[in-house]
Amino acid sequence: AQSVSQHNHHVILSEAASLELGCNYSYGGTVNLFWYVQYPGQHLQLLLKYFSGDPLVKGIKGFEAEFIKSKFSFNLRKPSVQWSDTAEYFCAVNARNRDDKIIFGKGTRLHILP
Amino acid sequence: DAGVTQSPTHLIKTRGQQVTLRCSPKSGHDTVSWYQQALGQGPQFIFQYYEEEERQRGNFPDRFSGHQFPNYSSELNVNALLLGDSALYLCASSLWQGSAYEQYFGPGTRLTVT
């Protein structure tokens, strides 16, 4: 069965610190990978996605993620976080099949200190 | 272009009652998926509708049922509500794009069962 594991449940950083949120997935076939963000009081938004091609994916607001197939990982990074990055971040995966559901990790709550 | 809309925003029900949640997909999308997000958890897939048929189902009991209308909008019905059904219910719409697809999420309906 597909699964997604996010390494950190709660991360606290100061502004300008670098960020890396870990994500590993379990699935035997070809996958699409996503990072979603949920800002306080707002709905789930797509931060970035990987379908194919360059494994280093750039998303909105300066975020990027790297797909490492051999490690089944899709870690999210940002070189310098801002207070406005305070949110919950979800890593997600689905099979390369239009009928397949998205499997989400449990999320990482990121709190940025001003 | 309106995104995914859901109604109502909030709902309070009593154990044993039935509830219907509604979703209108993003313009041009033909597939609707429903997710349940319990407090502190990532969204969990309930089921997906395409061409007015349930195409895939997650690990949810038969108390959870749905429907898709010819205009692609969808309803989620939950019968015999339990306290554990309290959650944010998310609707996501999508459209096939080549070999992969991306789901757009609505703001959700917050269901509280007392």
Short mmCIF file of C-alpha atoms in Angstrom, two decimals:
data_model
loop_
_atom_site.label_atom_id
_atom_site.label_comp_id
_atom_site.label_asym_id
_atom_site.label_seq_id
_atom_site.Cartn_x
_atom_site.Cartn_y
_atom_site.Cartn_z
CA ALA A 1 0.00 0.00 0.00
CA GLN A 2 1.10 3.52 -0.69
CA SER A 3 2.21 5.62 2.26
CA VAL A 4 3.92 8.93 2.95
CA SER A 5 6.09 9.65 5.94
CA GLN A 6 6.97 13.16 7.04
CA HIS A 7 9.90 13.21 9.41
CA ASN A 8 9.01 16.23 11.52
CA HIS A 9 5.65 16.92 13.08
CA HIS A 10 6.48 20.36 14.41
CA VAL A 11 9.36 22.64 13.39
CA ILE A 12 10.21 26.00 14.92
CA LEU A 13 12.67 28.31 13.16
CA SER A 14 13.72 31.93 13.32
CA GLU A 15 13.29 34.20 10.33
CA ALA A 16 16.10 33.90 7.74
CA ALA A 17 16.92 30.36 8.84
CA SER A 18 17.14 27.66 6.20
CA LEU A 19 14.41 25.05 6.02
CA GLU A 20 14.36 21.42 5.01
CA LEU A 21 11.30 19.23 5.61
CA GLY A 22 11.79 15.54 5.03
CA CYS A 23 9.38 13.32 3.12
CA ASN A 24 9.65 9.67 2.14
CA TYR A 25 7.09 7.67 0.27
CA SER A 26 6.39 4.02 -0.25
CA TYR A 27 5.12 2.89 -3.63
CA GLY A 28 6.32 0.37 -6.15
CA GLY A 29 5.47 2.18 -9.35
CA THR A 30 5.85 5.54 -11.05
CA VAL A 31 4.53 8.39 -8.96
CA ASN A 32 3.64 12.04 -9.00
CA LEU A 33 4.81 13.99 -5.95
CA PHE A 34 3.38 17.09 -4.34
CA TRP A 35 3.88 19.51 -1.50
CA TYR A 36 0.75 21.29 -0.30
CA VAL A 37 0.58 24.14 2.20
CA GLN A 38 -2.24 25.14 4.50
CA TYR A 39 -1.87 28.63 5.94
CA PRO A 40 -3.83 29.39 9.13
CA GLY A 41 -7.48 29.77 8.27
CA GLN A 42 -6.93 29.12 4.58
CA HIS A 43 -7.52 26.17 2.30
CA LEU A 44 -5.00 23.67 1.02
CA GLN A 45 -2.82 25.10 -1.74
CA LEU A 46 -0.34 23.45 -4.06
CA LEU A 47 3.23 24.58 -3.33
CA LEU A 48 4.97 22.55 -5.99
CA LYS A 49 4.71 19.29 -7.91
CA TYR A 50 6.90 16.76 -9.64
CA PHE A 51 5.54 14.78 -12.56
CA SER A 52 8.66 14.00 -14.60
CA GLY A 53 11.90 15.53 -15.89
CA ASP A 54 14.28 17.61 -13.77
CA PRO A 55 14.16 16.17 -10.25
CA LEU A 56 14.77 19.60 -8.74
CA VAL A 57 11.43 21.33 -8.75
CA LYS A 58 10.85 25.00 -8.00
CA GLY A 59 7.57 26.14 -6.55
CA ILE A 60 5.95 29.31 -5.34
CA LYS A 61 7.33 31.64 -2.68
CA GLY A 62 10.92 30.48 -3.08
CA PHE A 63 10.31 26.84 -2.16
CA GLU A 64 11.96 23.96 -3.98
CA ALA A 65 12.00 20.19 -3.63
CA GLU A 66 14.27 17.46 -4.87
CA PHE A 67 13.06 14.06 -5.99
CA ILE A 68 15.62 11.35 -5.23
CA LYS A 69 14.22 8.17 -6.73
CA SER A 70 16.77 5.85 -5.13
CA LYS A 71 15.83 7.13 -1.67
CA PHE A 72 12.07 7.43 -2.33
CA SER A 73 12.39 10.97 -1.01
CA PHE A 74 10.97 14.38 -1.93
CA ASN A 75 12.33 16.86 0.60
CA LEU A 76 11.14 20.45 0.68
CA ARG A 77 13.66 23.27 1.05
CA LYS A 78 13.79 27.03 1.36
CA PRO A 79 17.07 28.90 1.90
CA SER A 80 15.64 31.69 4.04
CA VAL A 81 12.22 31.47 5.69
CA GLN A 82 9.90 34.35 6.50
CA TRP A 83 7.34 34.79 9.27
CA SER A 84 4.63 34.43 6.61
CA ASP A 85 5.78 30.86 5.95
CA THR A 86 4.14 29.80 9.21
CA ALA A 87 1.75 27.08 8.07
CA GLU A 88 1.20 23.34 7.89
CA TYR A 89 2.97 21.52 5.07
CA PHE A 90 1.83 18.25 3.57
CA CYS A 91 3.82 15.93 1.35
CA ALA A 92 1.67 13.82 -0.97
CA VAL A 93 1.97 11.17 -3.64
CA ASN A 94 -0.21 9.53 -6.23
CA ALA A 95 0.37 6.87 -8.82
CA ARG A 96 0.92 7.88 -12.44
CA ASN A 97 -2.66 6.98 -13.20
CA ARG A 98 -5.52 9.44 -13.54
CA ASP A 99 -7.80 7.31 -11.39
CA ASP A 100 -5.52 7.18 -8.44
CA LYS A 101 -6.08 8.91 -5.16
CA ILE A 102 -3.62 11.28 -3.51
CA ILE A 103 -2.02 9.92 -0.35
CA PHE A 104 -1.00 12.57 2.14
CA GLY A 105 1.51 12.55 4.94
CA LYS A 106 0.43 13.61 8.40
CA GLY A 107 1.83 17.08 7.91
CA THR A 108 4.53 19.25 9.44
CA ARG A 109 3.50 22.29 11.40
CA LEU A 110 6.05 25.05 10.76
CA HIS A 111 6.25 27.98 13.13
CA ILE A 112 8.53 30.89 12.22
CA LEU A 113 9.60 33.22 15.00
CA PRO A 114 9.78 36.90 14.00
CA ASP B 1 -12.57 31.77 -13.05
CA ALA B 2 -14.06 30.39 -9.85
CA GLY B 3 -12.07 27.77 -8.06
CA VAL B 4 -13.53 24.85 -6.15
CA THR B 5 -16.40 25.89 -3.92
CA GLN B 6 -17.97 24.00 -1.05
CA SER B 7 -21.04 24.46 1.08
CA PRO B 8 -21.81 24.87 3.84
CA THR B 9 -18.69 26.29 5.51
CA HIS B 10 -19.55 24.93 8.94
CA LEU B 11 -22.07 22.40 10.16
CA ILE B 12 -23.04 21.05 13.55
CA LYS B 13 -24.94 17.77 13.75
CA THR B 14 -25.96 15.31 16.43
CA ARG B 15 -24.89 11.67 16.59
CA GLY B 16 -27.11 9.47 14.46
CA GLN B 17 -28.13 12.23 12.09
CA GLN B 18 -27.39 12.41 8.40
CA VAL B 19 -25.50 15.16 6.57
CA THR B 20 -25.02 16.26 2.96
CA LEU B 21 -22.04 18.32 1.85
CA ARG B 22 -21.79 19.97 -1.56
CA CYS B 23 -18.98 20.75 -3.95
CA SER B 24 -18.72 22.63 -7.23
CA PRO B 25 -15.56 21.86 -9.17
CA LYS B 26 -13.25 24.33 -10.84
CA SER B 27 -14.57 25.38 -14.23
CA GLY B 28 -13.71 22.79 -16.88
CA HIS B 29 -12.88 20.01 -14.42
CA ASP B 30 -14.68 16.70 -14.71
CA THR B 31 -13.44 14.71 -11.70
CA VAL B 32 -14.26 15.26 -8.05
CA SER B 33 -12.52 13.65 -5.09
CA TRP B 34 -13.51 13.88 -1.43
CA TYR B 35 -11.12 13.82 1.52
CA GLN B 36 -11.57 13.80 5.30
CA GLN B 37 -9.04 15.76 7.36
CA ALA B 38 -9.24 15.02 11.07
CA LEU B 39 -7.63 17.44 13.47
CA GLY B 40 -3.84 17.18 13.35
CA GLN B 41 -3.86 14.74 10.43
CA GLY B 42 -3.35 14.87 6.70
CA PRO B 43 -6.34 14.53 4.38
CA GLN B 44 -7.55 10.97 3.83
CA PHE B 45 -9.13 9.93 0.55
CA ILE B 46 -12.82 8.99 0.77
CA PHE B 47 -13.81 8.47 -2.87
CA GLN B 48 -13.60 9.89 -6.36
CA TYR B 49 -16.30 10.55 -8.96
CA TYR B 50 -15.95 10.76 -12.71
CA GLU B 51 -18.71 10.63 -15.30
CA GLU B 52 -21.25 10.38 -12.47
CA GLU B 53 -19.77 7.13 -11.20
CA GLU B 54 -17.68 6.28 -8.16
CA ARG B 55 -14.33 5.36 -9.67
CA GLN B 56 -12.30 4.66 -6.57
CA ARG B 57 -12.91 4.41 -2.87
CA GLY B 58 -10.73 4.71 0.18
CA ASN B 59 -11.07 2.86 3.45
CA PHE B 60 -14.35 4.39 4.59
CA PRO B 61 -17.56 2.58 5.60
CA ASP B 62 -20.70 2.47 3.49
CA ARG B 63 -22.17 5.22 5.68
CA PHE B 64 -20.19 7.51 3.40
CA SER B 65 -21.77 7.82 -0.02
CA GLY B 66 -21.68 10.30 -2.82
CA HIS B 67 -23.09 11.47 -6.06
CA GLN B 68 -21.92 13.41 -9.09
CA PHE B 69 -24.32 15.39 -11.23
CA PRO B 70 -24.21 15.99 -15.00
CA ASN B 71 -22.72 19.45 -14.37
CA TYR B 72 -19.83 17.69 -12.51
CA SER B 73 -20.82 19.04 -9.09
CA SER B 74 -20.88 16.51 -6.30
CA GLU B 75 -22.40 15.67 -2.95
CA LEU B 76 -21.00 13.73 -0.02
CA ASN B 77 -23.54 12.07 2.26
CA VAL B 78 -22.78 10.63 5.66
CA ASN B 79 -25.42 8.59 7.48
CA ALA B 80 -25.66 7.63 11.14
CA LEU B 81 -23.09 10.20 12.19
CA LEU B 82 -20.53 9.29 14.83
CA LEU B 83 -18.48 11.60 17.01
CA GLY B 84 -15.42 10.43 15.07
CA ASP B 85 -16.85 11.86 11.86
CA SER B 86 -16.04 15.35 13.12
CA ALA B 87 -13.49 16.69 10.66
CA LEU B 88 -12.80 19.07 7.81
CA TYR B 89 -14.19 17.60 4.60
CA LEU B 90 -12.31 18.66 1.51
CA CYS B 91 -13.41 18.46 -2.08
CA ALA B 92 -10.85 18.45 -4.87
CA SER B 93 -11.44 18.71 -8.59
CA SER B 94 -9.17 17.71 -11.42
CA LEU B 95 -8.80 17.30 -15.13
CA TRP B 96 -6.63 14.86 -16.95
CA GLN B 97 -3.44 16.54 -18.28
CA GLY B 98 -1.34 14.21 -20.35
CA SER B 99 0.13 11.50 -18.16
CA ALA B 100 -0.67 13.05 -14.84
CA TYR B 101 -3.20 15.26 -13.18
CA GLU B 102 -3.36 17.82 -10.43
CA GLN B 103 -6.12 18.27 -7.92
CA TYR B 104 -7.39 21.67 -6.81
CA PHE B 105 -8.83 21.82 -3.33
CA GLY B 106 -11.78 23.74 -2.00
CA PRO B 107 -11.89 25.52 1.37
CA GLY B 108 -13.62 22.61 3.05
CA THR B 109 -16.66 22.07 5.23
CA ARG B 110 -16.02 21.84 8.95
CA LEU B 111 -18.38 19.20 10.39
CA THR B 112 -18.82 18.94 14.13
CA VAL B 113 -20.77 15.99 15.52
CA THR B 114 -22.01 16.35 19.10
#
